[in-house]
Amino acid sequence: MADAILYDYWRSSAAYRVRIALNLKGADYEQRAVDLAAGAQKADDYRTINPQGMVPLLEIDGHRLTQSLSIIMYLATRIPEPVLLPADPAEAAHVRSMALTIACDIHPLNNLRVLKYLKGEFGQDQPAIDSWIAHWIGEGFAALEAMAASSAGDFLYGDSPTIADICLVPQMYNARRFDVPVGAYPTLVRADANASKLDAFARAHPDRQEQVL
Ligand SMILES: N[C@@H](CCC(=O)N[C@@H](CS)C(=O)NCC(=O)O)C(=O)O
């Protein structure tokens, strides 16, 4: 039996973050697909375990954990190696703020339920939705590029992956999926390319998951 069960969706970038963290930590986990396209996240049985009706959810050590960054911080504490945050408090705060720029200020604006609401309740067409997505990714990535300038090496902070890279790689996948240009952010492109070469990141990629279509 696996050590953990991940309620997952192949294309979910929040779940993709958790897959990367689990792989980096060498955790053994079973994946249970929640078909977001079919609305399975809103079904009563799933809401019973996650009232927010979202993925990811991780069952581990007898706990049910939600919110990708909360899960990743649990894993970071529970399985110390490899280290995903610098030891220095100010440096750690910088890394967390890069991760949160993506997880709190870019990703939620382009979430499935937000895009559906723009389309359904506000009657926006696909070009308007695409422009909304590009706007928020572009604004967030420009800020992140400037933030990373002081700390980046091969990765957003130094030469080994941190929680900031764990958030970056899925967000870059989303940007490319929606044809948002990323050439203006060379530090982000470099960190994404370096991280994506690592097996833990590569195995977490949506194309390597069972795709519920
Ligand atoms: N802040 C949450 C966001 C989770 C989230 O947005 N999950 C999306 C997939 S990436 C979801 O389940 N969406 C379902 C929906 O929009 O109905 C986290 O980081 O875990």
PDB file of N, CA and C in Angstrom, residues 50-153:
ATOM      1  N   ASN A  50     -13.400  17.185   0.891  1.00  0.00           N
ATOM      2  CA  ASN A  50     -12.844  18.529   0.681  1.00  0.00           C
ATOM      3  C   ASN A  50     -13.979  19.514   0.400  1.00  0.00           C
ATOM      4  N   PRO A  51     -14.435  20.218   1.446  1.00  0.00           N
ATOM      5  CA  PRO A  51     -15.568  21.123   1.287  1.00  0.00           C
ATOM      6  C   PRO A  51     -15.341  22.199   0.220  1.00  0.00           C
ATOM      7  N   GLN A  52     -14.088  22.496  -0.102  1.00  0.00           N
ATOM      8  CA  GLN A  52     -13.821  23.495  -1.143  1.00  0.00           C
ATOM      9  C   GLN A  52     -14.111  22.977  -2.545  1.00  0.00           C
ATOM     10  N   GLY A  53     -14.203  21.664  -2.686  1.00  0.00           N
ATOM     11  CA  GLY A  53     -14.475  21.104  -4.018  1.00  0.00           C
ATOM     12  C   GLY A  53     -13.354  21.374  -4.993  1.00  0.00           C
ATOM     13  N   MET A  54     -12.129  21.141  -4.566  1.00  0.00           N
ATOM     14  CA  MET A  54     -10.965  21.373  -5.423  1.00  0.00           C
ATOM     15  C   MET A  54      -9.950  20.253  -5.236  1.00  0.00           C
ATOM     16  N   VAL A  55      -9.077  20.113  -6.226  1.00  0.00           N
ATOM     17  CA  VAL A  55      -7.876  19.310  -6.037  1.00  0.00           C
ATOM     18  C   VAL A  55      -6.724  20.296  -5.893  1.00  0.00           C
ATOM     19  N   PRO A  56      -5.657  19.892  -5.223  1.00  0.00           N
ATOM     20  CA  PRO A  56      -5.349  18.582  -4.679  1.00  0.00           C
ATOM     21  C   PRO A  56      -5.866  18.389  -3.258  1.00  0.00           C
ATOM     22  N   LEU A  57      -5.941  17.105  -2.903  1.00  0.00           N
ATOM     23  CA  LEU A  57      -6.141  16.709  -1.513  1.00  0.00           C
ATOM     24  C   LEU A  57      -5.190  15.541  -1.302  1.00  0.00           C
ATOM     25  N   LEU A  58      -4.486  15.551  -0.185  1.00  0.00           N
ATOM     26  CA  LEU A  58      -3.543  14.461   0.090  1.00  0.00           C
ATOM     27  C   LEU A  58      -3.915  13.773   1.393  1.00  0.00           C
ATOM     28  N   GLU A  59      -4.102  12.464   1.313  1.00  0.00           N
ATOM     29  CA  GLU A  59      -4.280  11.670   2.535  1.00  0.00           C
ATOM     30  C   GLU A  59      -2.927  11.111   2.893  1.00  0.00           C
ATOM     31  N   ILE A  60      -2.465  11.471   4.086  1.00  0.00           N
ATOM     32  CA  ILE A  60      -1.135  11.033   4.512  1.00  0.00           C
ATOM     33  C   ILE A  60      -1.075  11.011   6.037  1.00  0.00           C
ATOM     34  N   ASP A  61      -0.431   9.997   6.569  1.00  0.00           N
ATOM     35  CA  ASP A  61      -0.230   9.890   8.026  1.00  0.00           C
ATOM     36  C   ASP A  61      -1.553  10.004   8.794  1.00  0.00           C
ATOM     37  N   GLY A  62      -2.647   9.537   8.179  1.00  0.00           N
ATOM     38  CA  GLY A  62      -3.940   9.615   8.860  1.00  0.00           C
ATOM     39  C   GLY A  62      -4.586  10.991   8.784  1.00  0.00           C
ATOM     40  N   HIS A  63      -4.035  11.892   7.987  1.00  0.00           N
ATOM     41  CA  HIS A  63      -4.601  13.234   7.842  1.00  0.00           C
ATOM     42  C   HIS A  63      -5.143  13.419   6.426  1.00  0.00           C
ATOM     43  N   ARG A  64      -6.089  14.352   6.301  1.00  0.00           N
ATOM     44  CA  ARG A  64      -6.535  14.791   4.973  1.00  0.00           C
ATOM     45  C   ARG A  64      -6.126  16.240   4.822  1.00  0.00           C
ATOM     46  N   LEU A  65      -5.183  16.478   3.917  1.00  0.00           N
ATOM     47  CA  LEU A  65      -4.640  17.827   3.768  1.00  0.00           C
ATOM     48  C   LEU A  65      -5.104  18.434   2.446  1.00  0.00           C
ATOM     49  N   THR A  66      -5.445  19.716   2.480  1.00  0.00           N
ATOM     50  CA  THR A  66      -5.814  20.424   1.255  1.00  0.00           C
ATOM     51  C   THR A  66      -4.922  21.656   1.121  1.00  0.00           C
ATOM     52  N   GLN A  67      -5.070  22.358   0.013  1.00  0.00           N
ATOM     53  CA  GLN A  67      -4.281  23.547  -0.335  1.00  0.00           C
ATOM     54  C   GLN A  67      -2.826  23.140  -0.624  1.00  0.00           C
ATOM     55  N   SER A  68      -2.440  23.294  -1.883  1.00  0.00           N
ATOM     56  CA  SER A  68      -1.149  22.756  -2.322  1.00  0.00           C
ATOM     57  C   SER A  68       0.034  23.245  -1.483  1.00  0.00           C
ATOM     58  N   LEU A  69       0.052  24.549  -1.152  1.00  0.00           N
ATOM     59  CA  LEU A  69       1.234  25.016  -0.411  1.00  0.00           C
ATOM     60  C   LEU A  69       1.251  24.499   1.018  1.00  0.00           C
ATOM     61  N   SER A  70       0.057  24.343   1.588  1.00  0.00           N
ATOM     62  CA  SER A  70      -0.012  23.772   2.926  1.00  0.00           C
ATOM     63  C   SER A  70       0.489  22.319   2.889  1.00  0.00           C
ATOM     64  N   ILE A  71       0.087  21.596   1.846  1.00  0.00           N
ATOM     65  CA  ILE A  71       0.539  20.198   1.692  1.00  0.00           C
ATOM     66  C   ILE A  71       2.067  20.164   1.517  1.00  0.00           C
ATOM     67  N   ILE A  72       2.562  21.061   0.668  1.00  0.00           N
ATOM     68  CA  ILE A  72       4.010  21.063   0.387  1.00  0.00           C
ATOM     69  C   ILE A  72       4.795  21.412   1.659  1.00  0.00           C
ATOM     70  N   MET A  73       4.286  22.347   2.463  1.00  0.00           N
ATOM     71  CA  MET A  73       4.985  22.697   3.703  1.00  0.00           C
ATOM     72  C   MET A  73       4.919  21.531   4.698  1.00  0.00           C
ATOM     73  N   TYR A  74       3.808  20.776   4.696  1.00  0.00           N
ATOM     74  CA  TYR A  74       3.731  19.578   5.537  1.00  0.00           C
ATOM     75  C   TYR A  74       4.824  18.593   5.120  1.00  0.00           C
ATOM     76  N   LEU A  75       4.921  18.369   3.799  1.00  0.00           N
ATOM     77  CA  LEU A  75       5.930  17.411   3.307  1.00  0.00           C
ATOM     78  C   LEU A  75       7.343  17.909   3.621  1.00  0.00           C
ATOM     79  N   ALA A  76       7.521  19.230   3.507  1.00  0.00           N
ATOM     80  CA  ALA A  76       8.853  19.804   3.756  1.00  0.00           C
ATOM     81  C   ALA A  76       9.280  19.573   5.205  1.00  0.00           C
ATOM     82  N   THR A  77       8.323  19.624   6.116  1.00  0.00           N
ATOM     83  CA  THR A  77       8.639  19.428   7.533  1.00  0.00           C
ATOM     84  C   THR A  77       8.752  17.939   7.862  1.00  0.00           C
ATOM     85  N   ARG A  78       7.859  17.176   7.291  1.00  0.00           N
ATOM     86  CA  ARG A  78       7.749  15.746   7.617  1.00  0.00           C
ATOM     87  C   ARG A  78       8.915  14.937   7.037  1.00  0.00           C
ATOM     88  N   ILE A  79       9.364  15.352   5.826  1.00  0.00           N
ATOM     89  CA  ILE A  79      10.457  14.624   5.154  1.00  0.00           C
ATOM     90  C   ILE A  79      11.545  15.662   4.880  1.00  0.00           C
ATOM     91  N   PRO A  80      12.501  15.797   5.773  1.00  0.00           N
ATOM     92  CA  PRO A  80      13.431  16.937   5.704  1.00  0.00           C
ATOM     93  C   PRO A  80      14.281  17.036   4.422  1.00  0.00           C
ATOM     94  N   GLU A  81      14.641  15.898   3.830  1.00  0.00           N
ATOM     95  CA  GLU A  81      15.531  15.954   2.651  1.00  0.00           C
ATOM     96  C   GLU A  81      14.784  15.606   1.367  1.00  0.00           C
ATOM     97  N   PRO A  82      15.098  16.254   0.253  1.00  0.00           N
ATOM     98  CA  PRO A  82      15.963  17.416   0.114  1.00  0.00           C
ATOM     99  C   PRO A  82      15.248  18.682   0.620  1.00  0.00           C
ATOM    100  N   VAL A  83      16.051  19.627   1.050  1.00  0.00           N
ATOM    101  CA  VAL A  83      15.541  20.870   1.621  1.00  0.00           C
ATOM    102  C   VAL A  83      14.897  21.703   0.509  1.00  0.00           C
ATOM    103  N   LEU A  84      13.704  22.243   0.789  1.00  0.00           N
ATOM    104  CA  LEU A  84      12.990  23.013  -0.242  1.00  0.00           C
ATOM    105  C   LEU A  84      12.891  24.492   0.080  1.00  0.00           C
ATOM    106  N   LEU A  85      13.466  24.892   1.217  1.00  0.00           N
ATOM    107  CA  LEU A  85      13.453  26.303   1.635  1.00  0.00           C
ATOM    108  C   LEU A  85      14.792  26.606   2.282  1.00  0.00           C
ATOM    109  N   PRO A  86      15.377  27.796   2.008  1.00  0.00           N
ATOM    110  CA  PRO A  86      16.643  28.111   2.683  1.00  0.00           C
ATOM    111  C   PRO A  86      16.460  28.228   4.192  1.00  0.00           C
ATOM    112  N   ALA A  87      17.547  27.992   4.935  1.00  0.00           N
ATOM    113  CA  ALA A  87      17.463  28.026   6.404  1.00  0.00           C
ATOM    114  C   ALA A  87      17.334  29.449   6.927  1.00  0.00           C
ATOM    115  N   ASP A  88      17.976  30.394   6.272  1.00  0.00           N
ATOM    116  CA  ASP A  88      17.936  31.784   6.737  1.00  0.00           C
ATOM    117  C   ASP A  88      16.496  32.324   6.634  1.00  0.00           C
ATOM    118  N   PRO A  89      15.951  32.904   7.731  1.00  0.00           N
ATOM    119  CA  PRO A  89      14.535  33.316   7.718  1.00  0.00           C
ATOM    120  C   PRO A  89      14.203  34.335   6.626  1.00  0.00           C
ATOM    121  N   ALA A  90      15.093  35.281   6.392  1.00  0.00           N
ATOM    122  CA  ALA A  90      14.790  36.297   5.372  1.00  0.00           C
ATOM    123  C   ALA A  90      14.850  35.693   3.970  1.00  0.00           C
ATOM    124  N   GLU A  91      15.828  34.789   3.770  1.00  0.00           N
ATOM    125  CA  GLU A  91      15.928  34.126   2.457  1.00  0.00           C
ATOM    126  C   GLU A  91      14.701  33.222   2.240  1.00  0.00           C
ATOM    127  N   ALA A  92      14.291  32.546   3.311  1.00  0.00           N
ATOM    128  CA  ALA A  92      13.098  31.685   3.208  1.00  0.00           C
ATOM    129  C   ALA A  92      11.865  32.529   2.897  1.00  0.00           C
ATOM    130  N   ALA A  93      11.773  33.702   3.510  1.00  0.00           N
ATOM    131  CA  ALA A  93      10.623  34.587   3.240  1.00  0.00           C
ATOM    132  C   ALA A  93      10.620  35.014   1.772  1.00  0.00           C
ATOM    133  N   HIS A  94      11.804  35.274   1.227  1.00  0.00           N
ATOM    134  CA  HIS A  94      11.900  35.654  -0.191  1.00  0.00           C
ATOM    135  C   HIS A  94      11.410  34.507  -1.091  1.00  0.00           C
ATOM    136  N   VAL A  95      11.841  33.298  -0.789  1.00  0.00           N
ATOM    137  CA  VAL A  95      11.417  32.141  -1.596  1.00  0.00           C
ATOM    138  C   VAL A  95       9.906  31.942  -1.476  1.00  0.00           C
ATOM    139  N   ARG A  96       9.386  32.061  -0.234  1.00  0.00           N
ATOM    140  CA  ARG A  96       7.934  31.914  -0.051  1.00  0.00           C
ATOM    141  C   ARG A  96       7.185  32.989  -0.815  1.00  0.00           C
ATOM    142  N   SER A  97       7.738  34.220  -0.837  1.00  0.00           N
ATOM    143  CA  SER A  97       6.996  35.272  -1.531  1.00  0.00           C
ATOM    144  C   SER A  97       6.991  35.043  -3.035  1.00  0.00           C
ATOM    145  N   MET A  98       8.035  34.419  -3.587  1.00  0.00           N
ATOM    146  CA  MET A  98       7.978  34.073  -5.017  1.00  0.00           C
ATOM    147  C   MET A  98       6.915  32.997  -5.256  1.00  0.00           C
ATOM    148  N   ALA A  99       6.891  32.005  -4.363  1.00  0.00           N
ATOM    149  CA  ALA A  99       5.881  30.933  -4.514  1.00  0.00           C
ATOM    150  C   ALA A  99       4.469  31.512  -4.401  1.00  0.00           C
ATOM    151  N   LEU A 100       4.279  32.416  -3.433  1.00  0.00           N
ATOM    152  CA  LEU A 100       2.938  32.969  -3.206  1.00  0.00           C
ATOM    153  C   LEU A 100       2.512  33.925  -4.320  1.00  0.00           C
ATOM    154  N   THR A 101       3.482  34.572  -4.966  1.00  0.00           N
ATOM    155  CA  THR A 101       3.143  35.424  -6.115  1.00  0.00           C
ATOM    156  C   THR A 101       2.414  34.589  -7.163  1.00  0.00           C
ATOM    157  N   ILE A 102       2.888  33.370  -7.347  1.00  0.00           N
ATOM    158  CA  ILE A 102       2.226  32.474  -8.313  1.00  0.00           C
ATOM    159  C   ILE A 102       0.934  31.906  -7.715  1.00  0.00           C
ATOM    160  N   ALA A 103       1.055  31.323  -6.521  1.00  0.00           N
ATOM    161  CA  ALA A 103      -0.072  30.551  -5.984  1.00  0.00           C
ATOM    162  C   ALA A 103      -1.242  31.429  -5.539  1.00  0.00           C
ATOM    163  N   CYS A 104      -0.963  32.669  -5.105  1.00  0.00           N
ATOM    164  CA  CYS A 104      -2.053  33.526  -4.615  1.00  0.00           C
ATOM    165  C   CYS A 104      -2.456  34.605  -5.616  1.00  0.00           C
ATOM    166  N   ASP A 105      -1.513  35.058  -6.443  1.00  0.00           N
ATOM    167  CA  ASP A 105      -1.803  36.252  -7.242  1.00  0.00           C
ATOM    168  C   ASP A 105      -1.905  35.996  -8.740  1.00  0.00           C
ATOM    169  N   ILE A 106      -1.387  34.876  -9.223  1.00  0.00           N
ATOM    170  CA  ILE A 106      -1.529  34.571 -10.656  1.00  0.00           C
ATOM    171  C   ILE A 106      -2.563  33.450 -10.832  1.00  0.00           C
ATOM    172  N   HIS A 107      -2.260  32.301 -10.263  1.00  0.00           N
ATOM    173  CA  HIS A 107      -3.053  31.094 -10.537  1.00  0.00           C
ATOM    174  C   HIS A 107      -4.551  31.233 -10.241  1.00  0.00           C
ATOM    175  N   PRO A 108      -4.955  31.817  -9.086  1.00  0.00           N
ATOM    176  CA  PRO A 108      -6.400  31.821  -8.789  1.00  0.00           C
ATOM    177  C   PRO A 108      -7.232  32.593  -9.818  1.00  0.00           C
ATOM    178  N   LEU A 109      -6.626  33.589 -10.448  1.00  0.00           N
ATOM    179  CA  LEU A 109      -7.390  34.391 -11.410  1.00  0.00           C
ATOM    180  C   LEU A 109      -7.686  33.615 -12.693  1.00  0.00           C
ATOM    181  N   ASN A 110      -6.914  32.555 -12.914  1.00  0.00           N
ATOM    182  CA  ASN A 110      -7.087  31.779 -14.148  1.00  0.00           C
ATOM    183  C   ASN A 110      -7.627  30.379 -13.879  1.00  0.00           C
ATOM    184  N   ASN A 111      -8.121  30.199 -12.680  1.00  0.00           N
ATOM    185  CA  ASN A 111      -8.694  28.923 -12.270  1.00  0.00           C
ATOM    186  C   ASN A 111      -9.947  28.608 -13.104  1.00  0.00           C
ATOM    187  N   LEU A 112     -10.197  27.320 -13.278  1.00  0.00           N
ATOM    188  CA  LEU A 112     -11.351  26.855 -14.057  1.00  0.00           C
ATOM    189  C   LEU A 112     -12.653  27.535 -13.636  1.00  0.00           C
ATOM    190  N   ARG A 113     -12.913  27.596 -12.321  1.00  0.00           N
ATOM    191  CA  ARG A 113     -14.209  28.139 -11.879  1.00  0.00           C
ATOM    192  C   ARG A 113     -14.324  29.623 -12.181  1.00  0.00           C
ATOM    193  N   VAL A 114     -13.175  30.344 -12.149  1.00  0.00           N
ATOM    194  CA  VAL A 114     -13.194  31.778 -12.456  1.00  0.00           C
ATOM    195  C   VAL A 114     -13.459  31.978 -13.953  1.00  0.00           C
ATOM    196  N   LEU A 115     -12.780  31.195 -14.784  1.00  0.00           N
ATOM    197  CA  LEU A 115     -12.976  31.309 -16.237  1.00  0.00           C
ATOM    198  C   LEU A 115     -14.415  30.935 -16.616  1.00  0.00           C
ATOM    199  N   LYS A 116     -14.942  29.908 -15.959  1.00  0.00           N
ATOM    200  CA  LYS A 116     -16.330  29.497 -16.225  1.00  0.00           C
ATOM    201  C   LYS A 116     -17.297  30.621 -15.846  1.00  0.00           C
ATOM    202  N   TYR A 117     -17.012  31.297 -14.746  1.00  0.00           N
ATOM    203  CA  TYR A 117     -17.877  32.375 -14.264  1.00  0.00           C
ATOM    204  C   TYR A 117     -17.837  33.565 -15.222  1.00  0.00           C
ATOM    205  N   LEU A 118     -16.631  33.871 -15.717  1.00  0.00           N
ATOM    206  CA  LEU A 118     -16.508  34.966 -16.687  1.00  0.00           C
ATOM    207  C   LEU A 118     -17.327  34.660 -17.937  1.00  0.00           C
ATOM    208  N   LYS A 119     -17.255  33.393 -18.354  1.00  0.00           N
ATOM    209  CA  LYS A 119     -17.967  32.976 -19.570  1.00  0.00           C
ATOM    210  C   LYS A 119     -19.485  32.917 -19.317  1.00  0.00           C
ATOM    211  N   GLY A 120     -19.866  32.234 -18.253  1.00  0.00           N
ATOM    212  CA  GLY A 120     -21.286  31.987 -17.986  1.00  0.00           C
ATOM    213  C   GLY A 120     -22.015  33.218 -17.461  1.00  0.00           C
ATOM    214  N   GLU A 121     -21.578  33.757 -16.328  1.00  0.00           N
ATOM    215  CA  GLU A 121     -22.298  34.853 -15.671  1.00  0.00           C
ATOM    216  C   GLU A 121     -22.073  36.188 -16.363  1.00  0.00           C
ATOM    217  N   PHE A 122     -20.875  36.375 -16.937  1.00  0.00           N
ATOM    218  CA  PHE A 122     -20.560  37.675 -17.534  1.00  0.00           C
ATOM    219  C   PHE A 122     -20.554  37.640 -19.054  1.00  0.00           C
ATOM    220  N   GLY A 123     -20.877  36.482 -19.629  1.00  0.00           N
ATOM    221  CA  GLY A 123     -21.047  36.373 -21.075  1.00  0.00           C
ATOM    222  C   GLY A 123     -19.815  36.708 -21.906  1.00  0.00           C
ATOM    223  N   GLN A 124     -18.629  36.501 -21.349  1.00  0.00           N
ATOM    224  CA  GLN A 124     -17.405  36.821 -22.109  1.00  0.00           C
ATOM    225  C   GLN A 124     -17.102  35.714 -23.126  1.00  0.00           C
ATOM    226  N   ASP A 125     -16.604  36.126 -24.312  1.00  0.00           N
ATOM    227  CA  ASP A 125     -16.272  35.128 -25.329  1.00  0.00           C
ATOM    228  C   ASP A 125     -14.823  34.656 -25.148  1.00  0.00           C
ATOM    229  N   GLN A 126     -14.410  33.664 -25.956  1.00  0.00           N
ATOM    230  CA  GLN A 126     -13.082  33.060 -25.768  1.00  0.00           C
ATOM    231  C   GLN A 126     -11.942  34.078 -25.936  1.00  0.00           C
ATOM    232  N   PRO A 127     -11.982  34.981 -26.958  1.00  0.00           N
ATOM    233  CA  PRO A 127     -10.889  35.964 -27.051  1.00  0.00           C
ATOM    234  C   PRO A 127     -10.764  36.836 -25.791  1.00  0.00           C
ATOM    235  N   ALA A 128     -11.889  37.199 -25.199  1.00  0.00           N
ATOM    236  CA  ALA A 128     -11.832  38.009 -23.965  1.00  0.00           C
ATOM    237  C   ALA A 128     -11.231  37.192 -22.828  1.00  0.00           C
ATOM    238  N   ILE A 129     -11.594  35.927 -22.754  1.00  0.00           N
ATOM    239  CA  ILE A 129     -11.058  35.049 -21.698  1.00  0.00           C
ATOM    240  C   ILE A 129      -9.541  34.888 -21.899  1.00  0.00           C
ATOM    241  N   ASP A 130      -9.134  34.672 -23.154  1.00  0.00           N
ATOM    242  CA  ASP A 130      -7.702  34.498 -23.435  1.00  0.00           C
ATOM    243  C   ASP A 130      -6.925  35.751 -23.044  1.00  0.00           C
ATOM    244  N   SER A 131      -7.518  36.907 -23.312  1.00  0.00           N
ATOM    245  CA  SER A 131      -6.846  38.156 -22.983  1.00  0.00           C
ATOM    246  C   SER A 131      -6.745  38.340 -21.456  1.00  0.00           C
ATOM    247  N   TRP A 132      -7.790  37.925 -20.743  1.00  0.00           N
ATOM    248  CA  TRP A 132      -7.781  37.952 -19.263  1.00  0.00           C
ATOM    249  C   TRP A 132      -6.642  37.081 -18.735  1.00  0.00           C
ATOM    250  N   ILE A 133      -6.541  35.861 -19.269  1.00  0.00           N
ATOM    251  CA  ILE A 133      -5.503  34.920 -18.815  1.00  0.00           C
ATOM    252  C   ILE A 133      -4.116  35.520 -19.067  1.00  0.00           C
ATOM    253  N   ALA A 134      -3.906  36.023 -20.289  1.00  0.00           N
ATOM    254  CA  ALA A 134      -2.590  36.565 -20.655  1.00  0.00           C
ATOM    255  C   ALA A 134      -2.239  37.776 -19.795  1.00  0.00           C
ATOM    256  N   HIS A 135      -3.245  38.601 -19.500  1.00  0.00           N
ATOM    257  CA  HIS A 135      -2.982  39.798 -18.695  1.00  0.00           C
ATOM    258  C   HIS A 135      -2.435  39.433 -17.315  1.00  0.00           C
ATOM    259  N   TRP A 136      -3.107  38.505 -16.628  1.00  0.00           N
ATOM    260  CA  TRP A 136      -2.714  38.203 -15.243  1.00  0.00           C
ATOM    261  C   TRP A 136      -1.427  37.398 -15.175  1.00  0.00           C
ATOM    262  N   ILE A 137      -1.213  36.529 -16.171  1.00  0.00           N
ATOM    263  CA  ILE A 137       0.067  35.810 -16.176  1.00  0.00           C
ATOM    264  C   ILE A 137       1.193  36.800 -16.479  1.00  0.00           C
ATOM    265  N   GLY A 138       0.979  37.675 -17.450  1.00  0.00           N
ATOM    266  CA  GLY A 138       2.027  38.630 -17.833  1.00  0.00           C
ATOM    267  C   GLY A 138       2.397  39.556 -16.675  1.00  0.00           C
ATOM    268  N   GLU A 139       1.374  40.091 -16.004  1.00  0.00           N
ATOM    269  CA  GLU A 139       1.653  41.000 -14.885  1.00  0.00           C
ATOM    270  C   GLU A 139       2.403  40.267 -13.760  1.00  0.00           C
ATOM    271  N   GLY A 140       1.964  39.071 -13.465  1.00  0.00           N
ATOM    272  CA  GLY A 140       2.603  38.302 -12.389  1.00  0.00           C
ATOM    273  C   GLY A 140       4.015  37.874 -12.748  1.00  0.00           C
ATOM    274  N   PHE A 141       4.208  37.415 -13.976  1.00  0.00           N
ATOM    275  CA  PHE A 141       5.537  36.955 -14.397  1.00  0.00           C
ATOM    276  C   PHE A 141       6.532  38.119 -14.447  1.00  0.00           C
ATOM    277  N   ALA A 142       6.073  39.308 -14.836  1.00  0.00           N
ATOM    278  CA  ALA A 142       6.984  40.463 -14.871  1.00  0.00           C
ATOM    279  C   ALA A 142       7.494  40.757 -13.458  1.00  0.00           C
ATOM    280  N   ALA A 143       6.595  40.704 -12.484  1.00  0.00           N
ATOM    281  CA  ALA A 143       6.995  40.932 -11.090  1.00  0.00           C
ATOM    282  C   ALA A 143       7.942  39.830 -10.618  1.00  0.00           C
ATOM    283  N   LEU A 144       7.603  38.602 -10.954  1.00  0.00           N
ATOM    284  CA  LEU A 144       8.416  37.464 -10.505  1.00  0.00           C
ATOM    285  C   LEU A 144       9.822  37.505 -11.110  1.00  0.00           C
ATOM    286  N   GLU A 145       9.904  37.906 -12.377  1.00  0.00           N
ATOM    287  CA  GLU A 145      11.205  38.024 -13.037  1.00  0.00           C
ATOM    288  C   GLU A 145      12.083  39.018 -12.258  1.00  0.00           C
ATOM    289  N   ALA A 146      11.505  40.145 -11.861  1.00  0.00           N
ATOM    290  CA  ALA A 146      12.263  41.153 -11.107  1.00  0.00           C
ATOM    291  C   ALA A 146      12.632  40.632  -9.720  1.00  0.00           C
ATOM    292  N   MET A 147      11.718  39.922  -9.088  1.00  0.00           N
ATOM    293  CA  MET A 147      11.990  39.377  -7.744  1.00  0.00           C
ATOM    294  C   MET A 147      13.123  38.350  -7.787  1.00  0.00           C
ATOM    295  N   ALA A 148      13.139  37.539  -8.848  1.00  0.00           N
ATOM    296  CA  ALA A 148      14.125  36.451  -8.935  1.00  0.00           C
ATOM    297  C   ALA A 148      15.516  36.967  -9.286  1.00  0.00           C
ATOM    298  N   ALA A 149      15.581  38.192  -9.831  1.00  0.00           N
ATOM    299  CA  ALA A 149      16.870  38.698 -10.320  1.00  0.00           C
ATOM    300  C   ALA A 149      17.942  38.670  -9.227  1.00  0.00           C
ATOM    301  N   SER A 150      17.557  38.946  -7.987  1.00  0.00           N
ATOM    302  CA  SER A 150      18.546  39.040  -6.910  1.00  0.00           C
ATOM    303  C   SER A 150      18.974  37.669  -6.386  1.00  0.00           C
ATOM    304  N   SER A 151      18.216  36.634  -6.681  1.00  0.00           N
ATOM    305  CA  SER A 151      18.484  35.354  -6.014  1.00  0.00           C
ATOM    306  C   SER A 151      18.739  34.188  -6.954  1.00  0.00           C
ATOM    307  N   ALA A 152      18.427  34.343  -8.230  1.00  0.00           N
ATOM    308  CA  ALA A 152      18.429  33.176  -9.120  1.00  0.00           C
ATOM    309  C   ALA A 152      19.829  32.703  -9.457  1.00  0.00           C
ATOM    310  N   GLY A 153      19.938  31.384  -9.578  1.00  0.00           N
ATOM    311  CA  GLY A 153      21.107  30.736 -10.174  1.00  0.00           C
ATOM    312  C   GLY A 153      20.525  29.855 -11.270  1.00  0.00           C
TER     313      GLY A 153
END
